[in-house]
Amino acid sequence: MNLIDGKKISLKIQENIAEEVKKITSSGKKPPHLAAVLVGNDGGSETYVAAKIKACGRVGFNSTLIRHPEYVTEEKLLQTIADLNNNSDIDGFIVQLPLPRHINEHKIIEAVLPSKDVDGFHPINVGRMVLNLPCYVSATPYGIVQLLEHYKIETSGKHCVVVGRSHIVGSPMSILMAKNTTLGNCTVTLCHSKTTNLSDYTRSADILICALGSPEFIKADMIKQGAVVVDVGTTRVESTESKNGFKLKGDVMFNEVSQKCSFITPVPGGVGPMTIASLLKNTLLAAKKEIYP
Ligand code: NAP
């Protein structure tokens, strides 16, 4: 079994981005600027946003964190987004999901200017991705594609099974893997909670991408010998082993699945760091105005 080291590759990508930032600033231009909007105090969201802000510092980006309390109104949040859209110093921004129930997530996502939507969630970016047009590709699927590319994992003609059909991970992932591009050309099956006999599909996967958010759901008897397994899941579970009282668990039972597969991403240290690297890449593209001149 080969461990797919997302952390290492993410740091390499960040080094390359830092080099580009140096070139930008030494030519007299301002560094790229990413803003993050965080609503409430959810522990997971706090951690993810802190990691994104820290990564900005590592590559030389400016960053701004805008916090709102859990009870913020939709109107107020929309105003924040309008301000960020109109602020020419901000190249791109994200609104950390999930949002509280009283806020319409779709309305928020659609309010972000597509040219600043570095998470790649806006319908314009999703549509452009489907049509193979220049766009910001959703950070997690984009990160996974880069991992497969780095490890030279053959995708053409392979059966890729994606478990989970969310708008931010599973669905865009399935589209990318089926594309007529060097990294694609898979025959894709997209599974979800209504899929019957899930194991029949997962066992036939050459590449299995798990994004369900159900800790250790995928067991060794659900995969084919030699499969490539990508574990997107990150569920915080209570743990007495760590100082903060929790640890992250993936969707895959790592100990047993790793005995049977050819490649696997660990949790943490697999897909998560690549999501951050992709977000930084998208922000650099936004600063260079390469997608939306
Ligand atoms: P989500 O919106 O909750 O979607 C979960 C998907 O899994 C849904 O499509 C659901 O089916 C499907 N599902 C749930 N239980 C299932 C089962 N027993 N069998 C088959 N399908 C099942 O989650 P998400 O936002 O895509 O995130 C998934 C996981 O990835 C979470 O753990 C999240 O924290 C993690 N994540 C990690 C990163 C990263 O950077 N590492 C980024 C994003 C998300 P239905 O559609 O039928 O409900």
Tab-separated table of C-alpha atoms and ligand atoms in Angstrom:
chain	number	residue	atom	x	y	z
A	1	MET	CA	0.000	0.000	0.000
A	2	ASN	CA	1.191	3.524	-0.828
A	3	LEU	CA	0.222	6.387	1.421
A	4	ILE	CA	-0.901	9.490	-0.466
A	5	ASP	CA	0.793	12.290	1.435
A	6	GLY	CA	-1.506	15.268	0.920
A	7	LYS	CA	0.309	17.329	3.506
A	8	LYS	CA	3.638	17.054	1.697
A	9	ILE	CA	2.159	17.850	-1.719
A	10	SER	CA	0.149	20.728	-0.300
A	11	LEU	CA	3.304	22.265	1.182
A	12	LYS	CA	5.108	21.865	-2.150
A	13	ILE	CA	2.248	23.661	-3.935
A	14	GLN	CA	2.372	26.377	-1.270
A	15	GLU	CA	6.126	26.825	-1.850
A	16	ASN	CA	5.444	27.364	-5.561
A	17	ILE	CA	2.674	29.845	-4.763
A	18	ALA	CA	5.014	31.720	-2.371
A	19	GLU	CA	7.561	32.019	-5.211
A	20	GLU	CA	4.901	33.530	-7.466
A	21	VAL	CA	3.819	35.944	-4.730
A	22	LYS	CA	7.424	37.115	-4.390
A	23	LYS	CA	7.509	37.831	-8.134
A	24	ILE	CA	4.215	39.738	-7.913
A	25	THR	CA	5.305	41.904	-4.994
A	26	SER	CA	8.798	42.530	-6.362
A	27	SER	CA	7.154	43.913	-9.508
A	28	GLY	CA	5.508	46.502	-7.255
A	29	LYS	CA	2.037	44.929	-7.127
A	30	LYS	CA	0.149	44.105	-3.947
A	31	PRO	CA	0.048	40.491	-2.733
A	32	PRO	CA	-3.134	38.446	-3.328
A	33	HIS	CA	-5.750	39.012	-0.643
A	34	LEU	CA	-8.180	36.323	0.578
A	35	ALA	CA	-11.055	37.077	2.951
A	36	ALA	CA	-13.001	34.496	4.954
A	37	VAL	CA	-16.412	35.010	6.489
A	38	LEU	CA	-17.130	32.896	9.542
A	39	VAL	CA	-20.572	32.714	11.123
A	40	GLY	CA	-20.905	31.380	14.674
A	41	ASN	CA	-18.416	29.349	16.686
A	42	ASP	CA	-18.654	25.814	15.301
A	43	GLY	CA	-15.445	24.048	16.343
A	44	GLY	CA	-14.831	22.419	12.953
A	45	SER	CA	-15.402	25.635	11.006
A	46	GLU	CA	-13.152	27.571	13.401
A	47	THR	CA	-10.349	25.047	12.787
A	48	TYR	CA	-10.753	25.033	9.003
A	49	VAL	CA	-10.842	28.828	8.727
A	50	ALA	CA	-7.835	29.206	11.049
A	51	ALA	CA	-5.886	26.766	8.844
A	52	LYS	CA	-6.806	28.743	5.712
A	53	ILE	CA	-5.747	32.060	7.267
A	54	LYS	CA	-2.485	30.524	8.503
A	55	ALA	CA	-1.751	29.158	5.016
A	56	CYS	CA	-2.262	32.667	3.563
A	57	GLY	CA	0.504	33.913	5.869
A	58	ARG	CA	2.797	31.069	4.756
A	59	VAL	CA	2.552	31.969	1.070
A	60	GLY	CA	2.647	35.744	1.570
A	61	PHE	CA	-1.035	36.504	0.873
A	62	ASN	CA	-2.889	39.150	2.806
A	63	SER	CA	-5.895	37.749	4.624
A	64	THR	CA	-8.929	39.117	6.414
A	65	LEU	CA	-11.253	37.223	8.727
A	66	ILE	CA	-14.757	38.616	9.149
A	67	ARG	CA	-16.745	37.088	11.990
A	68	HIS	CA	-20.472	37.200	12.588
A	69	PRO	CA	-22.379	35.736	15.503
A	70	GLU	CA	-24.583	32.648	15.027
A	71	TYR	CA	-27.715	34.860	15.086
A	72	VAL	CA	-26.561	37.202	12.274
A	73	THR	CA	-29.405	38.018	9.877
A	74	GLU	CA	-29.344	36.949	6.255
A	75	GLU	CA	-29.608	40.600	5.299
A	76	LYS	CA	-26.504	41.512	7.294
A	77	LEU	CA	-24.550	38.621	5.798
A	78	LEU	CA	-25.611	39.638	2.287
A	79	GLN	CA	-24.375	43.155	3.060
A	80	THR	CA	-20.974	41.754	4.103
A	81	ILE	CA	-20.808	39.871	0.812
A	82	ALA	CA	-21.750	42.983	-1.181
A	83	ASP	CA	-19.003	44.912	0.616
A	84	LEU	CA	-16.431	42.218	-0.218
A	85	ASN	CA	-17.633	42.107	-3.847
A	86	ASN	CA	-17.095	45.862	-4.088
A	87	ASN	CA	-13.768	45.961	-2.262
A	88	SER	CA	-11.099	46.061	-4.958
A	89	ASP	CA	-8.394	45.147	-2.438
A	90	ILE	CA	-9.987	41.695	-1.902
A	91	ASP	CA	-9.195	39.278	-4.738
A	92	GLY	CA	-11.303	36.383	-3.514
A	93	PHE	CA	-13.331	35.309	-0.514
A	94	ILE	CA	-15.086	32.369	1.039
A	95	VAL	CA	-18.089	32.031	3.296
A	96	GLN	CA	-17.340	29.048	5.512
A	97	LEU	CA	-20.097	26.431	5.374
A	98	PRO	CA	-22.299	25.180	6.941
A	99	LEU	CA	-24.343	28.259	7.796
A	100	PRO	CA	-26.986	28.424	10.523
A	101	ARG	CA	-30.392	27.049	9.478
A	102	HIS	CA	-32.093	30.455	9.295
A	103	ILE	CA	-29.774	31.498	6.460
A	104	ASN	CA	-30.429	30.350	2.898
A	105	GLU	CA	-27.091	28.884	1.793
A	106	HIS	CA	-27.942	29.082	-1.931
A	107	LYS	CA	-28.824	32.754	-1.648
A	108	ILE	CA	-25.475	33.445	0.032
A	109	ILE	CA	-23.458	31.462	-2.523
A	110	GLU	CA	-25.224	33.202	-5.420
A	111	ALA	CA	-24.493	36.620	-3.903
A	112	VAL	CA	-20.718	36.107	-4.229
A	113	LEU	CA	-19.281	37.553	-7.447
A	114	PRO	CA	-18.201	34.576	-9.614
A	115	SER	CA	-14.848	36.318	-10.167
A	116	LYS	CA	-14.213	36.319	-6.384
A	117	ASP	CA	-15.779	32.888	-5.702
A	118	VAL	CA	-12.493	31.095	-4.988
A	119	ASP	CA	-14.355	28.185	-3.360
A	120	GLY	CA	-15.902	27.497	-6.781
A	121	PHE	CA	-19.424	27.099	-5.365
A	122	HIS	CA	-21.269	29.742	-7.433
A	123	PRO	CA	-23.569	28.275	-10.132
A	124	ILE	CA	-21.576	30.161	-12.798
A	125	ASN	CA	-18.327	28.457	-11.742
A	126	VAL	CA	-20.034	25.069	-11.378
A	127	GLY	CA	-21.606	25.455	-14.835
A	128	ARG	CA	-18.323	26.519	-16.403
A	129	MET	CA	-16.601	23.537	-14.788
A	130	VAL	CA	-19.194	21.185	-16.345
A	131	LEU	CA	-18.648	22.812	-19.747
A	132	ASN	CA	-14.828	22.660	-19.506
A	133	LEU	CA	-14.560	26.464	-19.501
A	134	PRO	CA	-12.020	28.352	-17.358
A	135	CYS	CA	-13.390	28.588	-13.803
A	136	TYR	CA	-12.562	28.148	-10.145
A	137	VAL	CA	-12.954	24.422	-9.500
A	138	SER	CA	-14.375	23.571	-6.098
A	139	ALA	CA	-11.359	23.314	-3.794
A	140	THR	CA	-11.750	19.758	-2.437
A	141	PRO	CA	-12.381	17.962	-5.769
A	142	TYR	CA	-9.621	20.062	-7.360
A	143	GLY	CA	-7.270	18.977	-4.567
A	144	ILE	CA	-8.118	15.318	-5.127
A	145	VAL	CA	-7.461	15.575	-8.868
A	146	GLN	CA	-4.034	17.069	-8.091
A	147	LEU	CA	-3.263	14.186	-5.709
A	148	LEU	CA	-4.115	11.592	-8.363
A	149	GLU	CA	-1.992	13.502	-10.862
A	150	HIS	CA	0.965	13.742	-8.489
A	151	TYR	CA	0.958	9.993	-7.813
A	152	LYS	CA	0.516	9.283	-11.565
A	153	ILE	CA	-2.591	7.223	-10.875
A	154	GLU	CA	-4.080	6.012	-14.142
A	155	THR	CA	-7.686	7.113	-14.477
A	156	SER	CA	-8.498	6.533	-18.146
A	157	GLY	CA	-10.938	3.658	-18.583
A	158	LYS	CA	-11.073	2.985	-14.837
A	159	HIS	CA	-14.255	2.635	-12.840
A	160	CYS	CA	-14.465	5.469	-10.324
A	161	VAL	CA	-17.105	5.215	-7.622
A	162	VAL	CA	-17.903	8.373	-5.665
A	163	VAL	CA	-19.907	7.907	-2.470
A	164	GLY	CA	-21.723	11.135	-1.568
A	165	ARG	CA	-23.367	13.623	-3.928
A	166	SER	CA	-23.026	16.962	-2.144
A	167	HIS	CA	-22.716	20.110	-4.243
A	168	ILE	CA	-19.279	20.863	-2.814
A	169	VAL	CA	-17.594	17.452	-2.976
A	170	GLY	CA	-19.314	14.378	-4.435
A	171	SER	CA	-21.153	15.874	-7.411
A	172	PRO	CA	-18.293	18.024	-8.802
A	173	MET	CA	-15.893	15.131	-8.125
A	174	SER	CA	-17.977	12.765	-10.250
A	175	ILE	CA	-18.036	15.305	-13.093
A	176	LEU	CA	-14.267	15.871	-13.004
A	177	MET	CA	-13.507	12.142	-13.037
A	178	ALA	CA	-15.758	11.588	-16.075
A	179	LYS	CA	-14.309	14.455	-18.114
A	180	ASN	CA	-12.601	13.879	-21.438
A	181	THR	CA	-9.297	15.180	-20.071
A	182	THR	CA	-5.966	13.578	-19.193
A	183	LEU	CA	-7.077	13.279	-15.611
A	184	GLY	CA	-10.520	11.907	-16.102
A	185	ASN	CA	-11.944	9.530	-18.673
A	186	CYS	CA	-13.221	7.317	-15.895
A	187	THR	CA	-16.521	5.514	-16.013
A	188	VAL	CA	-18.179	7.039	-12.976
A	189	THR	CA	-20.830	5.778	-10.586
A	190	LEU	CA	-22.212	8.301	-8.106
A	191	CYS	CA	-23.661	6.691	-4.969
A	192	HIS	CA	-25.713	8.266	-2.160
A	193	SER	CA	-27.874	7.349	0.776
A	194	LYS	CA	-30.623	5.895	-1.439
A	195	THR	CA	-28.223	3.604	-3.317
A	196	THR	CA	-29.214	-0.006	-2.745
A	197	ASN	CA	-26.494	-2.608	-2.252
A	198	LEU	CA	-23.775	0.033	-1.970
A	199	SER	CA	-21.052	-2.613	-1.543
A	200	ASP	CA	-21.754	-4.007	-5.015
A	201	TYR	CA	-20.637	-0.653	-6.420
A	202	THR	CA	-17.763	0.083	-4.044
A	203	ARG	CA	-16.331	-3.422	-4.614
A	204	SER	CA	-16.206	-2.811	-8.355
A	205	ALA	CA	-14.331	0.500	-7.992
A	206	ASP	CA	-10.775	0.887	-9.282
A	207	ILE	CA	-10.843	4.342	-7.684
A	208	LEU	CA	-13.125	4.842	-4.684
A	209	ILE	CA	-13.766	8.371	-3.448
A	210	CYS	CA	-15.593	8.467	-0.124
A	211	ALA	CA	-17.358	11.694	0.895
A	212	LEU	CA	-20.225	10.710	3.139
A	213	GLY	CA	-19.281	12.103	6.543
A	214	SER	CA	-19.854	8.779	8.299
A	215	PRO	CA	-16.782	7.752	10.340
A	216	GLU	CA	-15.146	4.464	9.312
A	217	PHE	CA	-18.166	3.450	7.244
A	218	ILE	CA	-16.119	1.893	4.408
A	219	LYS	CA	-14.668	-1.447	5.535
A	220	ALA	CA	-12.160	-3.747	3.836
A	221	ASP	CA	-14.873	-6.114	2.571
A	222	MET	CA	-16.385	-3.185	0.644
A	223	ILE	CA	-13.346	-2.595	-1.580
A	224	LYS	CA	-11.575	-4.395	-4.384
A	225	GLN	CA	-8.016	-5.674	-3.882
A	226	GLY	CA	-5.615	-3.032	-5.210
A	227	ALA	CA	-8.150	-0.187	-5.402
A	228	VAL	CA	-7.148	3.457	-4.987
A	229	VAL	CA	-9.029	4.864	-1.986
A	230	VAL	CA	-9.549	8.578	-1.378
A	231	ASP	CA	-11.052	9.432	1.994
A	232	VAL	CA	-12.641	12.876	2.091
A	233	GLY	CA	-14.501	12.394	5.363
A	234	THR	CA	-13.523	14.485	8.360
A	235	THR	CA	-15.818	13.926	11.300
A	236	ARG	CA	-14.819	15.254	14.726
A	237	VAL	CA	-15.262	12.474	17.253
A	238	GLU	CA	-14.628	12.692	20.964
A	239	SER	CA	-11.281	11.318	22.035
A	240	THR	CA	-9.430	11.099	25.303
A	241	GLU	CA	-6.153	10.712	23.365
A	242	SER	CA	-5.934	14.321	22.197
A	243	LYS	CA	-5.498	17.513	24.211
A	244	ASN	CA	-8.552	19.248	22.738
A	245	GLY	CA	-10.809	16.235	23.425
A	246	PHE	CA	-11.549	15.213	19.839
A	247	LYS	CA	-9.924	13.750	16.778
A	248	LEU	CA	-10.739	13.675	13.087
A	249	LYS	CA	-12.049	10.440	11.609
A	250	GLY	CA	-12.333	9.642	7.950
A	251	ASP	CA	-15.086	7.702	6.205
A	252	VAL	CA	-12.750	4.746	5.709
A	253	MET	CA	-11.686	2.137	8.268
A	254	PHE	CA	-8.036	2.938	7.594
A	255	ASN	CA	-6.360	0.021	9.425
A	256	GLU	CA	-8.110	-2.712	7.498
A	257	VAL	CA	-8.668	-0.956	4.144
A	258	SER	CA	-4.997	0.054	3.903
A	259	GLN	CA	-4.070	-3.679	3.932
A	260	LYS	CA	-6.042	-4.244	0.759
A	261	CYS	CA	-5.744	-1.123	-1.405
A	262	SER	CA	-2.886	0.119	-3.611
A	263	PHE	CA	-3.089	3.799	-2.584
A	264	ILE	CA	-4.907	5.524	0.260
A	265	THR	CA	-5.238	9.030	1.691
A	266	PRO	CA	-4.924	9.281	5.470
A	267	VAL	CA	-7.155	11.415	7.710
A	268	PRO	CA	-5.796	13.834	8.717
A	269	GLY	CA	-3.015	14.632	6.228
A	270	GLY	CA	-4.646	13.507	2.984
A	271	VAL	CA	-7.392	15.467	1.267
A	272	GLY	CA	-7.727	18.267	3.873
A	273	PRO	CA	-4.374	20.003	3.207
A	274	MET	CA	-5.029	19.770	-0.540
A	275	THR	CA	-8.311	21.648	-0.125
A	276	ILE	CA	-6.299	24.502	1.355
A	277	ALA	CA	-3.669	24.362	-1.411
A	278	SER	CA	-6.433	24.513	-4.032
A	279	LEU	CA	-8.074	27.473	-2.336
A	280	LEU	CA	-4.748	29.319	-2.414
A	281	LYS	CA	-4.271	28.394	-6.088
A	282	ASN	CA	-7.730	29.748	-6.912
A	283	THR	CA	-6.971	32.960	-4.994
A	284	LEU	CA	-3.730	33.418	-6.931
A	285	LEU	CA	-5.680	32.974	-10.184
A	286	ALA	CA	-8.182	35.551	-8.930
A	287	ALA	CA	-5.411	38.040	-8.123
A	288	LYS	CA	-3.905	37.520	-11.570
A	289	LYS	CA	-7.379	37.879	-13.113
A	290	GLU	CA	-6.709	34.817	-15.254
A	291	ILE	CA	-10.217	33.333	-15.171
A	292	TYR	CA	-12.289	36.526	-15.301
A	293	PRO	CA	-10.033	39.190	-16.906
B	1	NAP	P1	-22.899	16.151	2.985
B	1	NAP	O1	-23.350	17.409	2.318
B	1	NAP	O2	-23.477	15.770	4.298
B	1	NAP	O3	-23.178	14.954	1.967
B	1	NAP	C1	-22.992	13.627	2.327
B	1	NAP	C2	-23.362	12.744	1.160
B	1	NAP	O4	-23.151	11.387	1.556
B	1	NAP	C3	-24.822	12.862	0.729
B	1	NAP	O5	-24.902	12.860	-0.677
B	1	NAP	C4	-25.470	11.600	1.314
B	1	NAP	O6	-26.534	11.088	0.523
B	1	NAP	C5	-24.304	10.627	1.271
B	1	NAP	N1	-24.427	9.589	2.287
B	1	NAP	C6	-24.583	9.747	3.626
B	1	NAP	N2	-24.669	8.539	4.242
B	1	NAP	C7	-24.560	7.616	3.249
B	1	NAP	C8	-24.569	6.197	3.231
B	1	NAP	N3	-24.724	5.483	4.352
B	1	NAP	N4	-24.418	5.568	2.069
B	1	NAP	C9	-24.258	6.274	0.905
B	1	NAP	N5	-24.235	7.623	0.857
B	1	NAP	C10	-24.391	8.272	2.018
B	1	NAP	O7	-21.340	16.105	3.161
B	1	NAP	P2	-20.118	16.827	2.382
B	1	NAP	O8	-20.162	18.270	2.619
B	1	NAP	O9	-20.026	16.314	0.986
B	1	NAP	O10	-18.899	16.220	3.221
B	1	NAP	C11	-18.659	14.838	3.316
B	1	NAP	C12	-17.528	14.595	4.283
B	1	NAP	O11	-16.367	15.204	3.762
B	1	NAP	C13	-17.732	15.218	5.673
B	1	NAP	O12	-17.105	14.404	6.637
B	1	NAP	C14	-17.010	16.533	5.576
B	1	NAP	O13	-16.558	17.008	6.836
B	1	NAP	C15	-15.845	16.136	4.701
B	1	NAP	N6	-15.232	17.226	3.961
B	1	NAP	C16	-13.890	17.291	4.010
B	1	NAP	C17	-13.227	18.250	3.298
B	1	NAP	C18	-11.746	18.283	3.335
B	1	NAP	O14	-11.159	19.262	2.919
B	1	NAP	N7	-11.100	17.233	3.807
B	1	NAP	C19	-13.947	19.189	2.545
B	1	NAP	C20	-15.325	19.091	2.503
B	1	NAP	C21	-15.968	18.087	3.211
B	1	NAP	P3	-27.905	11.914	0.264
B	1	NAP	O15	-27.560	12.937	-0.756
B	1	NAP	O16	-28.843	10.883	-0.251
B	1	NAP	O17	-28.305	12.498	1.576
